[in-house]
mmCIF file of C-alpha atoms in Angstrom:
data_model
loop_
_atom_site.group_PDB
_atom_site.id
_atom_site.type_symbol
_atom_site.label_atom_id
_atom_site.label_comp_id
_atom_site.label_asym_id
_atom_site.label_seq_id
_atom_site.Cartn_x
_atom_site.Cartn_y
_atom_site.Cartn_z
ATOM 1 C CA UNK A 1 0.000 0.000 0.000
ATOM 2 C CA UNK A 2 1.102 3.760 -1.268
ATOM 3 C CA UNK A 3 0.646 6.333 1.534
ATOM 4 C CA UNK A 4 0.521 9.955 -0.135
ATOM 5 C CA UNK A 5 0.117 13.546 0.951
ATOM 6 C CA UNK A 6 -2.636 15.830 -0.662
ATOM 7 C CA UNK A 7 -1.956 18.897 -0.314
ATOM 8 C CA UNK A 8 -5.391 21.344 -1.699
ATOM 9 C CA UNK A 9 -5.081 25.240 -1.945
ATOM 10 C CA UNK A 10 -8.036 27.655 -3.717
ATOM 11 C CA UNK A 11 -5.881 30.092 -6.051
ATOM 12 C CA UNK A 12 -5.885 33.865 -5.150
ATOM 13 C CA UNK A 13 -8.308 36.625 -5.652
ATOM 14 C CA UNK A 14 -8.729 38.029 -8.535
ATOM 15 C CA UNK A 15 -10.689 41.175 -9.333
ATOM 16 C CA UNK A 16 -14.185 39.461 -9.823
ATOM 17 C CA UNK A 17 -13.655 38.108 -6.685
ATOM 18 C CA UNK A 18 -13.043 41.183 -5.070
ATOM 19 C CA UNK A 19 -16.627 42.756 -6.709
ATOM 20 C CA UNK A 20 -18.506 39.277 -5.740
ATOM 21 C CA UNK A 21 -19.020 37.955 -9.416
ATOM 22 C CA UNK A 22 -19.046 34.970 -10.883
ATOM 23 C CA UNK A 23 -16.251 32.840 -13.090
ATOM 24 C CA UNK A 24 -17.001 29.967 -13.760
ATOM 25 C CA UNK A 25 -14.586 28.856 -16.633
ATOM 26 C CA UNK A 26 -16.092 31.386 -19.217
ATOM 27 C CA UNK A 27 -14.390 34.205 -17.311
ATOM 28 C CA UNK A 28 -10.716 33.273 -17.270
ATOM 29 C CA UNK A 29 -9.087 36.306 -15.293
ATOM 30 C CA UNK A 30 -5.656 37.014 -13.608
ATOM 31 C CA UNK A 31 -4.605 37.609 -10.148
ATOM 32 C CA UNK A 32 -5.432 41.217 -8.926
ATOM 33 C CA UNK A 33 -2.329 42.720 -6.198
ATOM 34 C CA UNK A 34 -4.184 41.328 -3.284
ATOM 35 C CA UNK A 35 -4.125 38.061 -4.668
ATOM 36 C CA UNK A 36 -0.656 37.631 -6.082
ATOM 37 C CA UNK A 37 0.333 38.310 -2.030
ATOM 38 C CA UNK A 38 -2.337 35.847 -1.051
ATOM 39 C CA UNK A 39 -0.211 33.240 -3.506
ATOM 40 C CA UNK A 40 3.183 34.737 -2.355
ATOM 41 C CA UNK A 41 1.908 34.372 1.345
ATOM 42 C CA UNK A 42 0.791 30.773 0.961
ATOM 43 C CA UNK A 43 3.812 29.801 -1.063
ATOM 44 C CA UNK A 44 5.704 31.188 2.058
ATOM 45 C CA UNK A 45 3.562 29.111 3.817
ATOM 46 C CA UNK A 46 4.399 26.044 2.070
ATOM 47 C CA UNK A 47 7.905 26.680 1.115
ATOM 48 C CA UNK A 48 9.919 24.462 3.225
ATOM 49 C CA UNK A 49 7.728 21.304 2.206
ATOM 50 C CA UNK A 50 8.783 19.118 -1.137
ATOM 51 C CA UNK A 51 6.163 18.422 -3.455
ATOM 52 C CA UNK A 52 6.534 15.637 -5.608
ATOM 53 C CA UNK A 53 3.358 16.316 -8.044
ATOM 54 C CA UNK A 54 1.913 19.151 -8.956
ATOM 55 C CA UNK A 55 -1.797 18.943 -10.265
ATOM 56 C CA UNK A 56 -3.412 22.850 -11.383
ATOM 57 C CA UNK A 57 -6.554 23.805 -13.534
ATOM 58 C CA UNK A 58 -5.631 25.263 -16.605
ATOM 59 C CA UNK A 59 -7.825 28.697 -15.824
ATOM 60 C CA UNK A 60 -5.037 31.440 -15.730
ATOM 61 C CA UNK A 61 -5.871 32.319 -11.650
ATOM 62 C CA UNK A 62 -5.241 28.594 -10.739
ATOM 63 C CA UNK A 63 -1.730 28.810 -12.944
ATOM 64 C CA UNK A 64 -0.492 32.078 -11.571
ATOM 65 C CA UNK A 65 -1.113 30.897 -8.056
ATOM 66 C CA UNK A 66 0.153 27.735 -8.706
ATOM 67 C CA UNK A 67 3.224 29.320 -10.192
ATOM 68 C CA UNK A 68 3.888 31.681 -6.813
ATOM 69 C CA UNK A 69 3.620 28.710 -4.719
ATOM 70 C CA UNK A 70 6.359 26.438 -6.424
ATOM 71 C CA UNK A 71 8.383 29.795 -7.056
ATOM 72 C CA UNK A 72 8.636 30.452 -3.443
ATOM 73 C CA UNK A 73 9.534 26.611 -2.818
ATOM 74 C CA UNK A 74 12.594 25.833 -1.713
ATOM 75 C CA UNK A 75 12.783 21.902 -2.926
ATOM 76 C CA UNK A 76 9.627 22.519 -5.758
ATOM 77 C CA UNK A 77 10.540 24.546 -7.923
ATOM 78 C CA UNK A 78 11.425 21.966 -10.436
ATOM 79 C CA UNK A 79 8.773 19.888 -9.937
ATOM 80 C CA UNK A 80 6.693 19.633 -13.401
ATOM 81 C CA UNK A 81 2.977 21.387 -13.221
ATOM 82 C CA UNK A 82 0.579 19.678 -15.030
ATOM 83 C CA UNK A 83 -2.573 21.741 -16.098
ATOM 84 C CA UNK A 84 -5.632 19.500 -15.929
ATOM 85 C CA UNK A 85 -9.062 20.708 -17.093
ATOM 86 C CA UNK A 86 -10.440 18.598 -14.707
ATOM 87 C CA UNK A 87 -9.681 20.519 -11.989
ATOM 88 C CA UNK A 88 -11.704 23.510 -13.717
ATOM 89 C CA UNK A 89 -14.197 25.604 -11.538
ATOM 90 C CA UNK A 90 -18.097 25.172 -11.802
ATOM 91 C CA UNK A 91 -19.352 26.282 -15.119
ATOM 92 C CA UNK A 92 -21.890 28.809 -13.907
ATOM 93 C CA UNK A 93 -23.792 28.967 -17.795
ATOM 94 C CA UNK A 94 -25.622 32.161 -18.073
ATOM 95 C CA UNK A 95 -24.598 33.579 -15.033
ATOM 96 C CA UNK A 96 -21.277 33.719 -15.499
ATOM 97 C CA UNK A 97 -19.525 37.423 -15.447
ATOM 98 C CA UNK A 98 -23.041 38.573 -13.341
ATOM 99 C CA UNK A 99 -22.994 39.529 -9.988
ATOM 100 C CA UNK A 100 -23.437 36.745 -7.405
ATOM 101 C CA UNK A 101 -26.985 38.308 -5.410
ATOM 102 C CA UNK A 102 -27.988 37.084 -9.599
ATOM 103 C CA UNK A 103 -27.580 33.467 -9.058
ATOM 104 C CA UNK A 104 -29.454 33.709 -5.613
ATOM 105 C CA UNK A 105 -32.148 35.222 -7.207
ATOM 106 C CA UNK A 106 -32.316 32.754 -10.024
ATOM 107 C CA UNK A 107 -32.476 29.699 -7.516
ATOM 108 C CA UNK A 108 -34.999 31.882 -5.412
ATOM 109 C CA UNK A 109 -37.058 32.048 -8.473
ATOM 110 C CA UNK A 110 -36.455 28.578 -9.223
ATOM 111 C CA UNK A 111 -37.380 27.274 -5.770
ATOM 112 C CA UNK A 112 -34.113 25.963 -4.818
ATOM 113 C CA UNK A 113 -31.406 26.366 -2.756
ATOM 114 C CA UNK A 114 -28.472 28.571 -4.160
ATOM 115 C CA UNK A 115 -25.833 26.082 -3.701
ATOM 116 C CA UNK A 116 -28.036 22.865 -5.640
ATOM 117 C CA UNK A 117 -29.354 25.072 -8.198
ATOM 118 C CA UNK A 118 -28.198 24.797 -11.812
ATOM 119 C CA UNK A 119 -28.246 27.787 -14.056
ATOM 120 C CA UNK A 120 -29.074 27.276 -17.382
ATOM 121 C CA UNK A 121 -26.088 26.089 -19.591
ATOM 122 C CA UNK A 122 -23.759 25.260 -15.955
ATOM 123 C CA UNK A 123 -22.906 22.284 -14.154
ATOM 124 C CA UNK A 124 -24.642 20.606 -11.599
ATOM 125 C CA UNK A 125 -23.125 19.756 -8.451
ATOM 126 C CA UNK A 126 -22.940 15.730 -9.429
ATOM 127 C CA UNK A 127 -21.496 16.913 -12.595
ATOM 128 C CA UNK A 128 -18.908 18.415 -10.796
ATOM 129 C CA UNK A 129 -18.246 15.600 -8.440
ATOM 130 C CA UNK A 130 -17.871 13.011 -11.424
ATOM 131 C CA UNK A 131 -15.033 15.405 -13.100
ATOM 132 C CA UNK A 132 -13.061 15.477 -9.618
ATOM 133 C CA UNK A 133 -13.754 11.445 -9.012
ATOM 134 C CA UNK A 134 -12.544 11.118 -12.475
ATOM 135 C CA UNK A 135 -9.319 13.230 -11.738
ATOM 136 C CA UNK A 136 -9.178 11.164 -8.626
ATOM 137 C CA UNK A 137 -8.701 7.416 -10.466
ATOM 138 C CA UNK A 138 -6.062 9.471 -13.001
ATOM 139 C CA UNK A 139 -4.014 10.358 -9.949
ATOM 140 C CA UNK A 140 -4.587 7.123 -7.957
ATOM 141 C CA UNK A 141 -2.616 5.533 -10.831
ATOM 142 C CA UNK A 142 0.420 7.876 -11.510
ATOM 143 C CA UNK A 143 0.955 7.786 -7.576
ATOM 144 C CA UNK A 144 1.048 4.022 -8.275
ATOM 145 C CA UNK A 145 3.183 4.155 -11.676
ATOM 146 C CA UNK A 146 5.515 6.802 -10.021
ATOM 147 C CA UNK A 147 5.865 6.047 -6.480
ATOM 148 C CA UNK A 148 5.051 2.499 -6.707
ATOM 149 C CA UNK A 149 8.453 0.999 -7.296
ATOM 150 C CA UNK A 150 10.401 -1.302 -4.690
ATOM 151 C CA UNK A 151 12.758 1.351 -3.728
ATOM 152 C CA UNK A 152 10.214 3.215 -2.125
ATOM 153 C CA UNK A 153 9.858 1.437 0.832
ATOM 154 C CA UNK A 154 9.368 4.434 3.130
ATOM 155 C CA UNK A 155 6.307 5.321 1.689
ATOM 156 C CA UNK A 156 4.502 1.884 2.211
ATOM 157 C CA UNK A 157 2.856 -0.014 4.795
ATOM 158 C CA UNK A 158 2.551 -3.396 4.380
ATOM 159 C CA UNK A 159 -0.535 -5.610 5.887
ATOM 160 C CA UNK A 160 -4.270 -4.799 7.036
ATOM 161 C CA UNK A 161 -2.734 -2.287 10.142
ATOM 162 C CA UNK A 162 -4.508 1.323 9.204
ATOM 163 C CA UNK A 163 -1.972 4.177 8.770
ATOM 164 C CA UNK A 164 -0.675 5.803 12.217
ATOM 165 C CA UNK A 165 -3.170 9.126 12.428
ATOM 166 C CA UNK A 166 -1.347 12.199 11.368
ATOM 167 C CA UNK A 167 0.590 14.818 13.815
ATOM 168 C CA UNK A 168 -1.850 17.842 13.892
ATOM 169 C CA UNK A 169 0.159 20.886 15.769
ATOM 170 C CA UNK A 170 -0.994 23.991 13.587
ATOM 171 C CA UNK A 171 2.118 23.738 11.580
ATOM 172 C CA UNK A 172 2.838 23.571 7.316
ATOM 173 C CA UNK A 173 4.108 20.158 7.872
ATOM 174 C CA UNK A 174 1.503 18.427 9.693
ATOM 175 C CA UNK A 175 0.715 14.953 8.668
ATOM 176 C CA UNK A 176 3.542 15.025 6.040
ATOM 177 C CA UNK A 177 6.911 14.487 8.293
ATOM 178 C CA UNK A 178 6.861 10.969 7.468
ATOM 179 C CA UNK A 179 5.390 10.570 4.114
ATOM 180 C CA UNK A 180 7.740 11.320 1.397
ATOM 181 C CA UNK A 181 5.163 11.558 -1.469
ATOM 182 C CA UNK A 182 2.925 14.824 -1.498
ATOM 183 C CA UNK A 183 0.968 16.014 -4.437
ATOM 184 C CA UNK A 184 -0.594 19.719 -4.407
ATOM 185 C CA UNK A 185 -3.460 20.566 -6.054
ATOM 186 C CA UNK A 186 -4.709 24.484 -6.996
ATOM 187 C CA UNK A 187 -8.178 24.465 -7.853
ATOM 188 C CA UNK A 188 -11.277 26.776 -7.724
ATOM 189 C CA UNK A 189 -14.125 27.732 -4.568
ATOM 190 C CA UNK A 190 -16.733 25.143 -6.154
ATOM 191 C CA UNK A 191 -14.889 22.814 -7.351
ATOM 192 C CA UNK A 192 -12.695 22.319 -4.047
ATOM 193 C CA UNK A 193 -16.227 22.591 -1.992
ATOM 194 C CA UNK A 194 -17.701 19.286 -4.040
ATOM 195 C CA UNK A 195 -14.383 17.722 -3.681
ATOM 196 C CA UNK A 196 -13.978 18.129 0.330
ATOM 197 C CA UNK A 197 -17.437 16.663 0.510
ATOM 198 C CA UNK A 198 -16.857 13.384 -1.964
ATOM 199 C CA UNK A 199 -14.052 12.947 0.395
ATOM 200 C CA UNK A 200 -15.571 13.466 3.613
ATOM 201 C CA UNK A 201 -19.113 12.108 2.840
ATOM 202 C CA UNK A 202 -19.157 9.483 0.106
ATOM 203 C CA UNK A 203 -15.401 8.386 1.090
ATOM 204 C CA UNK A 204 -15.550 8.645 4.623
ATOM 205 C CA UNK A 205 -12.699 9.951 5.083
ATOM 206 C CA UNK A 206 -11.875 10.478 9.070
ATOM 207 C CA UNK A 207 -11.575 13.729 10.390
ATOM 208 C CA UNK A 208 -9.597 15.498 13.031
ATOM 209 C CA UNK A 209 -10.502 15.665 16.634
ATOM 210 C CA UNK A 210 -12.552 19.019 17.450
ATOM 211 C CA UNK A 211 -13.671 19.813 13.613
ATOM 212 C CA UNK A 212 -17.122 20.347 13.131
ATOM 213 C CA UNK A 213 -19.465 19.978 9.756
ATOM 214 C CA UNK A 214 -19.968 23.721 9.218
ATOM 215 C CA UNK A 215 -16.250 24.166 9.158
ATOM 216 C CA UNK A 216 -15.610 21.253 6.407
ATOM 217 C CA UNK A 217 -18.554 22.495 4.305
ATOM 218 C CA UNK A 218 -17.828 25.919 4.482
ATOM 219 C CA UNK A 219 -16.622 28.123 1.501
ATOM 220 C CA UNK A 220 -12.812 28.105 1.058
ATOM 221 C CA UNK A 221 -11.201 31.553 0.822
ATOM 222 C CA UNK A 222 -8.833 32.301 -1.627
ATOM 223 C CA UNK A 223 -5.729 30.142 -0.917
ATOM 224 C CA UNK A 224 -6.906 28.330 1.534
ATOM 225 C CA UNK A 225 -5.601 25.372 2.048
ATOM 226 C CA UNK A 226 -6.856 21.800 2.766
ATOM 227 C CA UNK A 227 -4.777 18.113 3.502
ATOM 228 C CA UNK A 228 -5.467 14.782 3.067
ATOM 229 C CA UNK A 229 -4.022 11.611 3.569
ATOM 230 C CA UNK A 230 -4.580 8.898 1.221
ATOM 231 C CA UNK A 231 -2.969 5.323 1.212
ATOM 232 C CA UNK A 232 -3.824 3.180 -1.735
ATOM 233 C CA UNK A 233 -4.091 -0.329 -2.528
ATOM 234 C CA UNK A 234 -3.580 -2.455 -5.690
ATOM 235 C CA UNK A 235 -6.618 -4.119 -6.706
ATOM 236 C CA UNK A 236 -7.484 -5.841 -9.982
ATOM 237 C CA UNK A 237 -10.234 -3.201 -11.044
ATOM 238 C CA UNK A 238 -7.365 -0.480 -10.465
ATOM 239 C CA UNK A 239 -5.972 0.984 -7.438
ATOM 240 C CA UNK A 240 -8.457 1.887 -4.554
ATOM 241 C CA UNK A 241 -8.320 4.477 -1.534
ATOM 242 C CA UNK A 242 -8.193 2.410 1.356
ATOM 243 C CA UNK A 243 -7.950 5.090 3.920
ATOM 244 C CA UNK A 244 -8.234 9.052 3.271
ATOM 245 C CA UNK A 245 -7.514 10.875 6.716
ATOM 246 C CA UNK A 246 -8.308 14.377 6.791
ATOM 247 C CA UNK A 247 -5.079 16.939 8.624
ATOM 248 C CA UNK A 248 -6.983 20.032 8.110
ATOM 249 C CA UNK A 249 -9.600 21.934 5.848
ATOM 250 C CA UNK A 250 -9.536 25.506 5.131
ATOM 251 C CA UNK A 251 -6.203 26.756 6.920
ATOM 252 C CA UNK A 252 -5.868 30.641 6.656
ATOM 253 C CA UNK A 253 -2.841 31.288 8.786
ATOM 254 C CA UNK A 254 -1.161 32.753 5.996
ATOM 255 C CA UNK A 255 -3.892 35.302 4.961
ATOM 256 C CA UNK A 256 -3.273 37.233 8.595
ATOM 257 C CA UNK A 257 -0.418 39.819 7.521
ATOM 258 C CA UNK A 258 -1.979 40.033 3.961
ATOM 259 C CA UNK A 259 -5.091 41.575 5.850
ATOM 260 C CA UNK A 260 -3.075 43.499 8.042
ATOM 261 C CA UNK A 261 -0.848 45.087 5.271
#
């Protein structure tokens, strides 16, 4: 069995952000000041951590972000960013580039909760949760093809025994000291939302000690940044997570002297 990190951080904010409207994948805009420091803070953040894959959406605020984080790396920077459409935000349809009160309205009009409504020509929320379970198989089997090999013995377990839960003290590094093979991921609001409940709900993934549902299912701000660990196991349909532990969700640390600047 493969034990890997998963390291998941929102990109920064970019001017639509900042004036509350909506993306999608239609609108494909660039970092505004605040969030190139939000990037520059988390890569800061991050920076004495080695990541062995790097996964990004191919929208031009996930690459910028993306690109901060690994320049401020001291043992990343040469680690190969793949862009992967899968890891896309929510297409919003016709509400994309309008104001986000808009989208309320529509699902008020429509009967429906904001966050399950579908505007016309966007993604539902299953929709969304099939692209990131697709993603998920694609990297379940490059960890394998990659990491898999006999001279990475440090990063197995061997036998039925679950994984040792992870060392939680507040710091960049917890639940990674030990595990040598740590993918990040810079994705979108939405998109990471759908993901952190596949994982939590439909995977049962276990959580930390102390965190509650409204803080897993909340929104995650712009860099925020969100851990797993997954170990995987070979089976003959294709490799399977056999345990996902949750280190965190959301972590802001980073953000504090950005807001304070």
């Amino acid at each position: 069995m493969l034990s890997f990190a998963l390291t998941i951080v929102r990109h920064g904010e970019t001017q639509y952000n900042r004036d509350k409207l909506l993306q999608g994948q239609g609108i494909d805009t660039p970092l505004s000041d605040t969030g190139h420091q939000q990037a520059a803070a988390a890569g800061q953040y991050l920076r004495d951590l080695h990541f062995t894959n790097v996964f990004v959406s191919n929208l031009q605020r996930a690459v910028q972000t993306a690109e901060i984080i690994l320049g401020n790396s001291l043992h990343s920077s040469a680690t190969e960013m793949i862009l992967d459409p899968l890891l896309r935000e929510r297409g919003f349809g016709v509400a994309e580039g309008r104001p986000k009160e808009h989208l309320k309205n529509m699902a008020n009009a429509a009967g429906q909760a904001c966050r399950d409504y579908t505007p016309p020509g966007g993604e539902t929320l299953e929709q969304v949760k099939s692209r990131f379970k697709k993603f998920l198989r694609s990297l379940y089997q490059r960890m394998l093809e990659e990491h898999g090999s006999a001279d990475q013995r440090s990063a197995f377990t061997s036998g039925p025994s679950e994984p040792e839960q992870p060392v939680i003290a507040g710091l960049a590094d917890d639940g990674v000291q030990n595990v040598p093979v740590h993918a990040l991921i810079v994705s979108h609001g939405a998109f990471i939302r759908v993901s952190v409940r596949h994982l939590v709900e439909d995977l049962q993934c276990c959580l930390p000690a102390g965190l509650k549902m409204n803080q897993i299912f909340s929104p995650c701000p712009n860099t925020g940044i969100s851990r797993f660990i997954i170990t995987l196991r070979r089976e003959e349909s294709g490799p399977r997570a056999s345990c996902i532990q949750c280190v965190f969700i959301n972590r802001k640390d980073h953000l504090d002297d950005v807001k304070n600047s």
